[in-house]
Short mmCIF file of C-alpha atoms and ligand atoms in Angstrom, two decimals:
data_model
loop_
_atom_site.label_atom_id
_atom_site.label_comp_id
_atom_site.label_asym_id
_atom_site.label_seq_id
_atom_site.Cartn_x
_atom_site.Cartn_y
_atom_site.Cartn_z
CA MET A 1 -53.05 -22.55 -40.35
CA LYS A 2 -56.35 -21.45 -39.01
CA LYS A 3 -59.45 -22.44 -40.79
CA ILE A 4 -62.90 -21.06 -40.96
CA GLY A 5 -66.21 -22.50 -41.96
CA PHE A 6 -66.86 -24.09 -45.26
CA LEU A 7 -69.60 -24.01 -47.85
CA MET A 8 -71.48 -21.08 -46.53
CA PHE A 9 -69.07 -19.27 -44.32
CA LEU A 10 -71.62 -17.98 -41.94
CA PHE A 11 -74.17 -19.86 -40.01
CA VAL A 12 -77.18 -18.13 -38.75
CA PHE A 13 -78.18 -17.96 -35.09
CA ILE A 14 -80.75 -20.61 -35.48
CA PHE A 15 -78.09 -23.28 -35.67
CA ALA A 16 -76.15 -22.20 -32.67
CA PHE A 17 -79.27 -22.12 -30.58
CA PRO A 18 -81.71 -24.42 -32.25
CA ALA A 19 -84.03 -24.23 -29.29
CA THR A 20 -84.91 -20.61 -29.96
CA GLY A 21 -86.17 -21.43 -33.45
CA GLN A 22 -85.91 -17.81 -34.62
CA ALA A 23 -86.29 -16.99 -38.30
CA ALA A 24 -83.12 -15.90 -40.05
CA GLY A 25 -84.06 -12.25 -40.01
CA GLY A 26 -84.73 -12.32 -36.30
CA GLY A 27 -81.04 -12.22 -35.54
CA THR A 28 -80.43 -8.97 -37.38
CA SER A 29 -79.18 -5.97 -35.41
CA ILE A 30 -79.05 -2.42 -36.65
CA TYR A 31 -76.67 0.25 -35.40
CA LEU A 32 -77.03 3.93 -36.18
CA ASN A 33 -73.78 5.81 -35.63
CA GLY A 34 -72.72 3.08 -33.26
CA GLU A 35 -75.95 2.97 -31.26
CA ALA A 36 -78.14 -0.10 -31.38
CA LEU A 37 -81.64 0.56 -32.63
CA LYS A 38 -84.54 -0.77 -30.62
CA LEU A 39 -86.13 -3.32 -32.87
CA PRO A 40 -89.46 -5.03 -32.34
CA SER A 41 -88.99 -8.56 -31.07
CA ASN A 42 -91.93 -9.95 -33.01
CA GLY A 43 -89.90 -10.86 -36.07
CA GLN A 44 -90.96 -7.82 -38.09
CA VAL A 45 -87.36 -7.09 -39.01
CA GLN A 46 -86.72 -9.62 -41.71
CA ASN A 47 -83.94 -10.66 -43.99
CA VAL A 48 -85.58 -11.34 -47.33
CA LYS A 49 -83.20 -12.64 -49.98
CA GLY A 50 -80.34 -10.67 -48.53
CA ASN A 51 -82.37 -7.50 -48.02
CA VAL A 52 -83.00 -6.34 -44.50
CA MET A 53 -86.63 -5.17 -44.32
CA ILE A 54 -87.78 -2.97 -41.47
CA PRO A 55 -91.22 -1.80 -40.31
CA ILE A 56 -92.06 1.84 -41.04
CA ARG A 57 -92.43 2.41 -37.30
CA VAL A 58 -88.69 1.79 -36.94
CA VAL A 59 -88.01 4.21 -39.80
CA MET A 60 -89.97 6.83 -37.93
CA GLU A 61 -89.08 6.20 -34.31
CA GLU A 62 -85.51 4.97 -34.58
CA LEU A 63 -84.16 6.56 -37.75
CA GLY A 64 -86.14 9.73 -37.09
CA PHE A 65 -87.56 10.23 -40.57
CA ASP A 66 -91.07 11.52 -41.20
CA VAL A 67 -93.31 8.73 -42.40
CA ASP A 68 -96.72 8.98 -43.96
CA TRP A 69 -98.83 5.96 -44.81
CA GLU A 70 -101.73 6.21 -47.21
CA LYS A 71 -103.79 3.11 -46.85
CA ARG A 72 -105.91 3.55 -49.96
CA THR A 73 -102.98 3.67 -52.37
CA ARG A 74 -100.69 1.64 -50.11
CA THR A 75 -98.09 4.36 -50.45
CA VAL A 76 -95.38 5.08 -47.90
CA THR A 77 -93.89 8.58 -48.00
CA ILE A 78 -90.63 9.00 -46.14
CA LYS A 79 -89.24 12.50 -45.69
CA GLN A 80 -86.14 14.02 -44.26
CA SER A 81 -84.87 17.55 -44.90
CA ASP A 82 -84.91 17.86 -48.68
CA THR A 83 -85.44 14.23 -49.65
CA THR A 84 -88.82 12.60 -50.20
CA ILE A 85 -89.13 8.92 -51.01
CA LYS A 86 -92.38 7.40 -52.17
CA LEU A 87 -92.72 3.62 -51.99
CA ILE A 88 -95.70 1.47 -52.86
CA VAL A 89 -96.40 -1.91 -51.33
CA ASN A 90 -95.56 -4.78 -53.70
CA GLN A 91 -94.02 -2.46 -56.29
CA THR A 92 -90.35 -2.22 -57.10
CA SER A 93 -90.71 1.17 -58.72
CA ALA A 94 -90.38 4.10 -56.38
CA THR A 95 -89.72 7.82 -56.62
CA VAL A 96 -87.07 9.89 -54.92
CA ASN A 97 -87.86 13.62 -55.12
CA GLY A 98 -90.18 12.80 -57.99
CA LYS A 99 -87.53 10.89 -59.94
CA LYS A 100 -88.03 7.24 -60.72
CA ALA A 101 -85.95 4.68 -58.86
CA THR A 102 -86.00 0.91 -58.88
CA LEU A 103 -85.91 -1.23 -55.76
CA SER A 104 -84.31 -4.64 -55.64
CA ILE A 105 -87.18 -5.72 -53.46
CA ALA A 106 -90.66 -4.29 -53.09
CA PRO A 107 -92.05 -3.01 -49.78
CA MET A 108 -94.36 -5.60 -48.26
CA LEU A 109 -97.23 -5.93 -45.86
CA LYS A 110 -96.68 -8.35 -42.99
CA GLN A 111 -99.16 -8.69 -40.16
CA ASP A 112 -100.64 -5.26 -40.92
CA THR A 113 -97.22 -3.66 -40.83
CA THR A 114 -95.49 -2.20 -43.84
CA LEU A 115 -91.90 -3.32 -44.26
CA VAL A 116 -89.48 -1.31 -46.37
CA PRO A 117 -85.97 -2.13 -47.58
CA LEU A 118 -83.52 -0.62 -45.09
CA ARG A 119 -80.62 -0.18 -47.47
CA PHE A 120 -82.58 1.68 -50.10
CA VAL A 121 -84.25 4.06 -47.66
CA SER A 122 -81.01 4.70 -45.78
CA GLU A 123 -78.88 5.29 -48.84
CA GLN A 124 -81.42 7.63 -50.40
CA MET A 125 -81.30 9.61 -47.18
CA GLY A 126 -77.54 9.89 -47.52
CA LEU A 127 -76.57 7.32 -44.93
CA THR A 128 -73.69 4.93 -45.46
CA VAL A 129 -74.77 1.35 -45.05
CA GLY A 130 -72.43 -1.42 -43.96
CA TRP A 131 -73.20 -5.04 -43.31
CA ASP A 132 -71.34 -7.53 -41.16
CA ASN A 133 -72.40 -10.93 -42.27
CA ALA A 134 -70.77 -12.77 -39.40
CA THR A 135 -72.97 -11.03 -36.86
CA LYS A 136 -75.90 -10.15 -39.15
CA THR A 137 -75.45 -6.52 -38.24
CA VAL A 138 -76.31 -3.47 -40.29
CA TYR A 139 -74.22 -0.36 -39.62
CA LEU A 140 -75.73 2.96 -40.59
CA ILE A 141 -73.67 6.11 -40.55
CA THR A 142 -75.12 9.56 -41.10
CA PRO A 143 -73.16 11.97 -43.32
CA ASN A 144 -71.69 14.00 -40.48
CA ASN A 145 -70.73 11.03 -38.43
CA GLY A 146 -68.08 8.41 -38.64
CA ASN A 147 -64.87 8.92 -40.53
CA GLY A 148 -65.72 11.08 -43.45
CA ASN A 149 -66.82 8.39 -45.86
CA GLY A 150 -70.45 9.10 -45.36
CA ASN A 151 -71.48 10.05 -48.85
CA GLY A 152 -73.89 7.18 -48.91
CA ALA A 153 -73.08 6.34 -52.48
CA SER A 154 -71.96 2.81 -51.98
CA ALA A 155 -71.35 0.09 -49.49
CA GLY A 156 -67.68 0.16 -50.38
CA PRO A 157 -66.03 -3.07 -49.45
CA GLY A 158 -68.79 -5.18 -50.87
CA ASN A 159 -68.23 -4.17 -54.43
CA ALA A 160 -66.61 -6.86 -56.45
CA ASP A 161 -63.94 -6.07 -58.93
CA SER A 162 -65.57 -3.76 -61.37
CA GLY A 163 -62.35 -2.15 -62.45
CA SER A 164 -63.80 1.30 -62.15
CA GLY A 165 -64.50 1.06 -58.45
CA VAL A 166 -68.01 2.31 -59.05
CA THR A 167 -70.97 0.25 -58.02
CA GLN A 168 -73.38 -0.33 -60.83
CA PRO A 169 -76.78 -1.51 -59.79
CA VAL A 170 -77.10 -4.73 -61.74
CA PRO A 171 -80.59 -6.08 -62.11
CA ALA A 172 -81.11 -9.69 -61.11
CA PRO A 173 -80.78 -11.94 -64.13
CA GLY A 174 -84.28 -13.18 -63.47
CA ALA A 175 -85.42 -16.72 -63.54
CA ASN A 176 -83.51 -18.00 -66.54
CA PRO A 177 -83.47 -21.74 -65.87
CA ASP A 178 -80.40 -22.27 -68.04
CA LEU A 179 -78.19 -20.30 -65.70
CA ALA A 180 -76.23 -22.10 -63.03
CA SER A 181 -77.10 -21.10 -59.48
CA VAL A 182 -74.35 -20.30 -57.02
CA LYS A 183 -75.58 -21.69 -53.73
CA GLY A 184 -72.73 -20.70 -51.47
CA ILE A 185 -69.21 -19.35 -51.30
CA SER A 186 -66.80 -20.12 -48.51
CA PHE A 187 -63.18 -19.73 -47.68
CA ASP A 188 -61.96 -22.48 -45.46
CA ALA A 189 -58.61 -24.08 -44.77
CA ASN A 190 -56.95 -21.91 -47.40
CA ARG A 191 -59.29 -22.74 -50.19
CA LEU A 192 -62.21 -21.01 -51.79
CA ILE A 193 -65.14 -23.25 -52.45
CA ILE A 194 -68.04 -22.21 -54.62
CA ALA A 195 -71.09 -24.47 -54.51
CA VAL A 196 -72.98 -24.40 -57.77
CA ASP A 197 -75.84 -26.50 -59.09
CA LYS A 198 -74.67 -27.02 -62.67
CA ASN A 199 -71.52 -27.67 -64.56
CA VAL A 200 -69.76 -24.33 -64.87
CA THR A 201 -66.34 -23.86 -66.37
CA ALA A 202 -64.89 -21.16 -64.23
CA ASN A 203 -62.07 -18.98 -65.42
CA ALA A 204 -59.49 -17.85 -62.88
CA PHE A 205 -56.68 -15.35 -63.29
CA LEU A 206 -54.21 -13.48 -61.14
CA LEU A 207 -54.24 -9.69 -61.23
CA SER A 208 -51.78 -7.38 -59.55
CA ASP A 209 -51.85 -3.96 -57.95
CA PRO A 210 -53.52 -4.91 -55.75
CA ASP A 211 -52.78 -8.64 -55.91
CA ARG A 212 -55.92 -10.67 -56.31
CA ILE A 213 -57.28 -13.81 -57.89
CA VAL A 214 -60.35 -13.26 -60.01
CA ILE A 215 -62.71 -16.13 -60.73
CA ASP A 216 -65.43 -15.65 -63.32
CA LEU A 217 -68.38 -18.00 -63.56
CA PRO A 218 -70.10 -17.68 -66.93
CA GLU A 219 -73.84 -18.23 -67.28
CA SER A 220 -74.34 -17.98 -63.53
CA LYS A 221 -76.53 -16.22 -61.04
CA PHE A 222 -76.90 -16.28 -57.27
CA ASP A 223 -79.33 -18.87 -56.03
CA GLU A 224 -82.47 -17.41 -54.47
CA SER A 225 -81.43 -18.87 -51.14
CA PHE A 226 -77.95 -17.35 -51.29
CA GLY A 227 -78.86 -14.16 -49.46
CA ASN A 228 -80.39 -16.11 -46.60
CA ASN A 229 -77.04 -17.41 -45.55
CA GLN A 230 -74.56 -14.93 -46.92
CA MET A 231 -74.39 -11.26 -47.48
CA LEU A 232 -75.87 -10.12 -50.74
CA ASP A 233 -76.88 -6.51 -51.01
CA ALA A 234 -79.38 -4.82 -53.26
CA TYR A 235 -76.74 -4.60 -55.99
CA PHE A 236 -75.90 -8.31 -55.77
CA ASN A 237 -72.58 -7.62 -54.09
CA GLY A 238 -71.19 -9.26 -51.02
CA PHE A 239 -67.94 -9.91 -49.25
CA MET A 240 -66.43 -11.71 -46.34
CA ASP A 241 -63.41 -10.67 -44.33
CA ILE A 242 -60.80 -13.37 -44.00
CA ASN A 243 -58.86 -13.11 -40.78
CA ASP A 244 -57.57 -16.62 -40.36
CA TYR A 245 -55.28 -16.91 -43.30
CA PRO A 246 -52.44 -14.40 -43.64
CA ASP A 247 -52.27 -14.29 -47.45
CA VAL A 248 -55.92 -13.44 -47.92
CA THR A 249 -57.73 -10.35 -46.67
CA LYS A 250 -61.13 -10.61 -48.23
CA VAL A 251 -63.31 -12.56 -50.58
CA ARG A 252 -65.71 -10.48 -52.65
CA TYR A 253 -68.41 -11.64 -55.00
CA SER A 254 -70.94 -10.04 -57.28
CA GLN A 255 -73.28 -10.48 -60.17
CA TYR A 256 -70.61 -8.89 -62.30
CA SER A 257 -72.57 -8.74 -65.47
CA ASP A 258 -76.17 -9.31 -66.36
CA SER A 259 -75.72 -10.11 -70.02
CA PRO A 260 -74.01 -12.39 -70.34
CA ALA A 261 -74.85 -13.37 -66.78
CA THR A 262 -71.55 -13.68 -64.97
CA ILE A 263 -70.69 -14.05 -61.32
CA ARG A 264 -67.29 -12.75 -60.32
CA VAL A 265 -65.54 -13.84 -57.16
CA VAL A 266 -62.36 -12.04 -56.10
CA ILE A 267 -59.85 -13.24 -53.55
CA ASP A 268 -57.92 -10.22 -52.26
CA LEU A 269 -54.35 -11.20 -51.45
CA GLN A 270 -51.55 -9.72 -49.39
CA GLN A 271 -49.17 -10.76 -52.14
CA ALA A 272 -49.26 -12.78 -55.36
CA LYS A 273 -49.95 -16.42 -54.63
CA ASN A 274 -49.98 -19.69 -56.53
CA TYR A 275 -53.26 -21.49 -56.67
CA SER A 276 -54.89 -24.41 -58.35
CA LEU A 277 -58.36 -24.36 -59.85
CA ILE A 278 -60.37 -27.54 -59.49
CA ASN A 279 -63.18 -27.31 -61.91
CA SER A 280 -63.83 -30.82 -63.07
CA ASN A 281 -67.01 -31.46 -61.17
CA ASP A 282 -70.39 -29.85 -61.28
CA GLY A 283 -71.06 -29.47 -57.58
CA PHE A 284 -68.12 -27.36 -56.50
CA ILE A 285 -65.49 -25.07 -57.92
CA ILE A 286 -62.42 -24.98 -55.74
CA VAL A 287 -59.55 -22.51 -55.77
CA ASP A 288 -56.87 -24.02 -53.58
CA LEU A 289 -54.15 -21.78 -52.19
CA ASN A 290 -52.39 -24.66 -50.45
CA VAL A 291 -50.15 -25.13 -53.44
CA ASP A 292 -46.55 -24.19 -53.09
CA GLN A 293 -44.99 -26.53 -55.55
CA THR A 294 -46.80 -29.75 -54.84
CA ILE A 295 -49.50 -31.45 -56.81
CA PRO A 296 -53.05 -30.24 -56.77
CA PRO A 297 -55.69 -30.57 -55.55
CA ARG A 298 -54.10 -30.10 -52.17
CA GLY A 299 -50.59 -29.90 -51.07
CA ASN A 300 -50.25 -29.22 -47.39
CA GLY A 301 -49.49 -32.88 -46.72
CA LYS A 302 -51.92 -33.19 -43.83
CA PRO A 303 -54.64 -35.80 -43.74
CA LEU A 304 -57.89 -34.26 -44.96
CA VAL A 305 -61.12 -35.12 -43.14
CA VAL A 306 -64.54 -34.33 -44.56
CA ILE A 307 -67.12 -33.43 -41.92
CA ASP A 308 -70.57 -33.92 -43.36
CA ALA A 309 -73.53 -32.44 -41.50
CA GLY A 310 -76.47 -34.50 -42.72
CA HIS A 311 -79.49 -32.93 -44.46
CA GLY A 312 -79.97 -29.14 -44.64
CA GLY A 313 -82.00 -26.52 -46.47
CA THR A 314 -85.22 -28.00 -47.82
CA ASP A 315 -84.33 -31.35 -46.24
CA PRO A 316 -84.89 -31.13 -42.48
CA GLY A 317 -83.99 -34.76 -41.78
CA ALA A 318 -85.89 -36.36 -38.92
CA ILE A 319 -88.26 -34.26 -36.81
CA SER A 320 -87.88 -34.75 -33.08
CA VAL A 321 -90.55 -35.42 -30.47
CA THR A 322 -90.58 -31.70 -29.67
CA LYS A 323 -90.54 -30.75 -33.38
CA LYS A 324 -86.89 -29.85 -33.60
CA ARG A 325 -85.11 -30.61 -36.84
CA GLU A 326 -82.33 -33.11 -37.26
CA LYS A 327 -80.51 -30.86 -39.74
CA ASP A 328 -80.02 -28.24 -37.01
CA PHE A 329 -78.56 -30.76 -34.59
CA ASN A 330 -76.23 -32.13 -37.27
CA LEU A 331 -74.97 -28.69 -38.19
CA ALA A 332 -74.49 -27.62 -34.58
CA VAL A 333 -72.28 -30.67 -33.98
CA ALA A 334 -70.40 -30.13 -37.26
CA LYS A 335 -69.58 -26.57 -36.21
CA LYS A 336 -68.33 -27.81 -32.86
CA VAL A 337 -66.19 -30.44 -34.56
CA GLU A 338 -64.87 -27.70 -36.81
CA ASN A 339 -63.90 -25.52 -33.86
CA LEU A 340 -61.98 -28.41 -32.35
CA LEU A 341 -60.28 -29.28 -35.64
CA LYS A 342 -59.14 -25.68 -35.99
CA LYS A 343 -56.88 -26.32 -33.04
CA GLU A 344 -55.39 -29.46 -34.55
CA ASN A 345 -52.31 -28.53 -36.51
CA GLU A 346 -51.91 -31.96 -38.02
CA ILE A 347 -55.38 -32.29 -39.54
CA ASP A 348 -56.87 -30.53 -42.54
CA TYR A 349 -60.63 -30.59 -42.88
CA VAL A 350 -63.54 -29.52 -44.97
CA LEU A 351 -67.24 -29.21 -44.14
CA THR A 352 -69.77 -30.18 -46.79
CA ARG A 353 -72.02 -27.48 -45.40
CA SER A 354 -71.63 -24.91 -42.66
CA THR A 355 -75.02 -23.30 -43.01
CA ASP A 356 -78.58 -24.40 -43.54
CA VAL A 357 -78.23 -25.29 -47.19
CA PHE A 358 -79.33 -28.26 -49.23
CA VAL A 359 -76.43 -30.29 -50.61
CA THR A 360 -77.12 -33.46 -52.58
CA LEU A 361 -75.69 -36.77 -51.41
CA GLN A 362 -73.91 -37.00 -54.76
CA ASP A 363 -72.17 -33.68 -54.19
CA ARG A 364 -71.12 -34.64 -50.67
CA ALA A 365 -69.43 -37.82 -51.87
CA LYS A 366 -68.02 -36.11 -54.92
CA LEU A 367 -66.47 -33.34 -52.88
CA ALA A 368 -64.68 -35.87 -50.72
CA ASN A 369 -63.49 -37.86 -53.74
CA GLU A 370 -62.43 -34.83 -55.76
CA MET A 371 -60.44 -33.51 -52.86
CA LYS A 372 -58.87 -36.90 -52.30
CA ALA A 373 -59.92 -36.75 -48.67
CA ASP A 374 -58.50 -39.31 -46.26
CA LEU A 375 -61.56 -39.73 -44.06
CA PHE A 376 -65.26 -39.00 -44.31
CA VAL A 377 -67.53 -38.54 -41.28
CA SER A 378 -71.25 -37.96 -41.73
CA LEU A 379 -73.20 -36.64 -38.73
CA HIS A 380 -76.82 -37.59 -38.13
CA ALA A 381 -79.45 -38.27 -35.52
CA ASN A 382 -81.82 -41.19 -35.82
CA SER A 383 -85.55 -41.65 -35.60
CA SER A 384 -87.77 -44.67 -35.12
CA THR A 385 -91.46 -45.47 -35.06
CA SER A 386 -90.77 -47.01 -31.68
CA SER A 387 -90.41 -44.28 -29.07
CA ALA A 388 -88.41 -46.69 -26.94
CA ALA A 389 -85.48 -46.94 -29.36
CA SER A 390 -82.48 -45.17 -27.84
CA GLY A 391 -78.74 -45.07 -28.36
CA VAL A 392 -75.96 -44.60 -30.86
CA GLU A 393 -74.95 -46.41 -34.05
CA THR A 394 -72.06 -46.19 -36.47
CA TYR A 395 -72.70 -47.14 -40.10
CA TYR A 396 -70.25 -48.07 -42.80
CA THR A 397 -70.65 -49.65 -46.23
CA ARG A 398 -67.30 -50.64 -47.73
CA LYS A 399 -65.13 -53.18 -45.93
CA ASP A 400 -62.13 -50.85 -45.85
CA SER A 401 -64.16 -48.50 -43.65
CA LEU A 402 -64.67 -51.04 -40.87
CA PRO A 403 -61.53 -50.32 -38.81
CA PHE A 404 -62.36 -46.59 -38.90
CA ALA A 405 -65.98 -47.35 -37.96
CA GLN A 406 -64.84 -49.36 -34.95
CA VAL A 407 -62.59 -46.61 -33.65
CA MET A 408 -65.22 -43.91 -34.20
CA HIS A 409 -67.91 -46.01 -32.56
CA LYS A 410 -65.85 -46.59 -29.44
CA HIS A 411 -65.54 -42.81 -29.00
CA LEU A 412 -69.18 -42.27 -29.92
CA VAL A 413 -70.36 -44.61 -27.17
CA GLN A 414 -67.99 -43.11 -24.60
CA SER A 415 -68.71 -39.48 -25.40
CA SER A 416 -72.50 -39.79 -25.76
CA GLY A 417 -73.13 -41.95 -22.70
CA LEU A 418 -76.07 -43.45 -24.61
CA PRO A 419 -76.80 -47.16 -25.17
CA ASP A 420 -74.45 -48.94 -27.60
CA ARG A 421 -76.40 -50.05 -30.68
CA LYS A 422 -73.21 -51.23 -32.35
CA VAL A 423 -71.33 -50.78 -35.59
CA ARG A 424 -73.61 -51.66 -38.49
CA THR A 425 -73.20 -52.09 -42.19
CA GLN A 426 -75.70 -50.60 -44.61
CA SER A 427 -75.58 -49.35 -48.18
CA LEU A 428 -75.79 -45.58 -47.69
CA HIS A 429 -74.88 -43.24 -50.51
CA VAL A 430 -72.19 -41.23 -48.77
CA THR A 431 -70.44 -44.20 -47.20
CA ARG A 432 -70.76 -46.26 -50.38
CA GLU A 433 -69.81 -43.73 -53.08
CA THR A 434 -66.86 -42.20 -51.27
CA THR A 435 -63.47 -43.75 -51.92
CA MET A 436 -61.87 -43.24 -48.49
CA PRO A 437 -62.77 -44.79 -45.11
CA ALA A 438 -66.22 -43.35 -44.46
CA VAL A 439 -68.66 -43.59 -41.57
CA LEU A 440 -72.08 -42.26 -40.73
CA LEU A 441 -72.70 -41.59 -37.05
CA GLU A 442 -76.16 -41.61 -35.49
CA PHE A 443 -75.90 -39.69 -32.24
CA GLY A 444 -79.15 -40.88 -30.69
CA TYR A 445 -82.89 -41.05 -31.37
CA LEU A 446 -84.88 -37.89 -31.91
CA SER A 447 -88.00 -40.04 -31.55
CA ASN A 448 -86.97 -40.88 -27.98
CA LYS A 449 -87.83 -38.30 -25.34
CA LYS A 450 -84.73 -38.86 -23.26
CA ASP A 451 -82.27 -38.97 -26.16
CA GLU A 452 -83.86 -35.93 -27.76
CA ALA A 453 -83.67 -33.80 -24.62
CA LEU A 454 -79.96 -34.60 -24.38
CA LEU A 455 -79.12 -34.10 -28.05
CA TYR A 456 -80.08 -30.44 -28.13
CA THR A 457 -77.95 -29.51 -25.14
CA GLU A 458 -74.64 -27.75 -25.60
CA LYS A 459 -73.03 -30.15 -23.19
CA PHE A 460 -73.96 -33.24 -25.16
CA GLN A 461 -72.99 -31.64 -28.47
CA ASN A 462 -69.64 -30.50 -27.13
CA GLY A 463 -69.01 -33.97 -25.75
CA VAL A 464 -69.79 -35.88 -28.92
CA ALA A 465 -67.89 -33.34 -31.04
CA GLN A 466 -64.87 -34.04 -28.88
CA GLY A 467 -65.54 -37.77 -29.35
CA VAL A 468 -65.53 -37.36 -33.13
CA VAL A 469 -62.20 -35.54 -33.04
CA SER A 470 -60.69 -38.06 -30.61
CA GLY A 471 -61.76 -40.90 -32.90
CA ILE A 472 -60.26 -39.23 -35.96
CA LYS A 473 -57.02 -38.62 -34.11
CA GLU A 474 -56.80 -42.16 -32.81
CA TYR A 475 -57.41 -43.60 -36.28
CA LEU A 476 -54.81 -41.32 -37.80
CA GLY A 477 -52.35 -42.23 -35.07
CA LEU A 478 -52.15 -38.66 -33.79
CA LYS A 479 -51.68 -37.76 -30.15
ZN1 ZN B 501 -80.15 -38.09 -40.97
#
């Protein structure tokens, strides 16, 4: 079976090309009736909490609406045929043809430019708005274009299972600290994984016509960072298309209800499917579709390898001599390892993160233990106060990890071409608290000019990713 990324499904540009260092919103493209809009390259188009914000100049010049800016009252008036929208900077209340409307995000001033929420403005003007999370692309379709669905009323596929099929704008459940925060949702290797920061007892049930598995998370909201990595529209809806697994077509999610605050995740199926719900831990909720008749939590019989990209989110890891972040290197290598593992039919795998998200060390180890993984590989780059330090190291903690560490290290040395700083033992959380053979690889020194220059090249990353996979295969006795 094919597998796609874990934890946060989509990784933003920045990780594929860490050297460009673009902000998340910088990678956004906008198409109007299939034509790419010319967007300013100075980062004015921004993705703020899942809302694409655009400068009013783009509204005027590219969307072709009339725009008026009144500096004194900080009011933007946008007009087209018989619709007039009035927006005020830093206010979520707006008017459309004199009627009150509420924005999910207020217009903002950035570098003397007024940014307005693209979805709101477009939908009020009757455009249909679509969003492809994988490519960070907004698709706008004017009413007389496209395939006749241009009523602009709703984003369509993003709506989670409301039963009625009608999108209800649900206000954000605010900053209630008692609610659990959903940090990410992914579908990977035939299992849905929801990362959540508190203990949530999810409720899952199978519905038919169409066949789907519905998972409700009580007392939950989307984490503020959720929209940075995954699609979340103004109505707190999102979805991802699943192409790699034949039984599943789509995963949808939404803030289903505001009171009580409930997040609903729906797995759209081709046909009814058995599943097991793993809900015993507080870091992840897992819905595993790999169950035919075997025992949960996983039943495909293949060895399961956890690939753990170190650091992430608020934790950048080491900072390199040219100010690059370790977390970006780690994730780039993890994604390359993932792409190689996709081609291995005899290995099942899971990534502890596949976007720039903070995951605690406890959750990383717990995920591996809960899933009864067979191997655990943590990916890191090192740093030293001595700029001369250079080379690769493999760390392990428990004795039963040593044979795995030796095999992995051999491949690490070969594939990196860097000095051999040996297999070492140290008490590190992830290699200590996991229950399977576990190693932590240091791919070189970000504090060393020569190592650092190598580490951020595609060639080096591809090479060491191949080394990781070769080591795993050798240890597992696979050809
Ligand atoms: Zn590290």
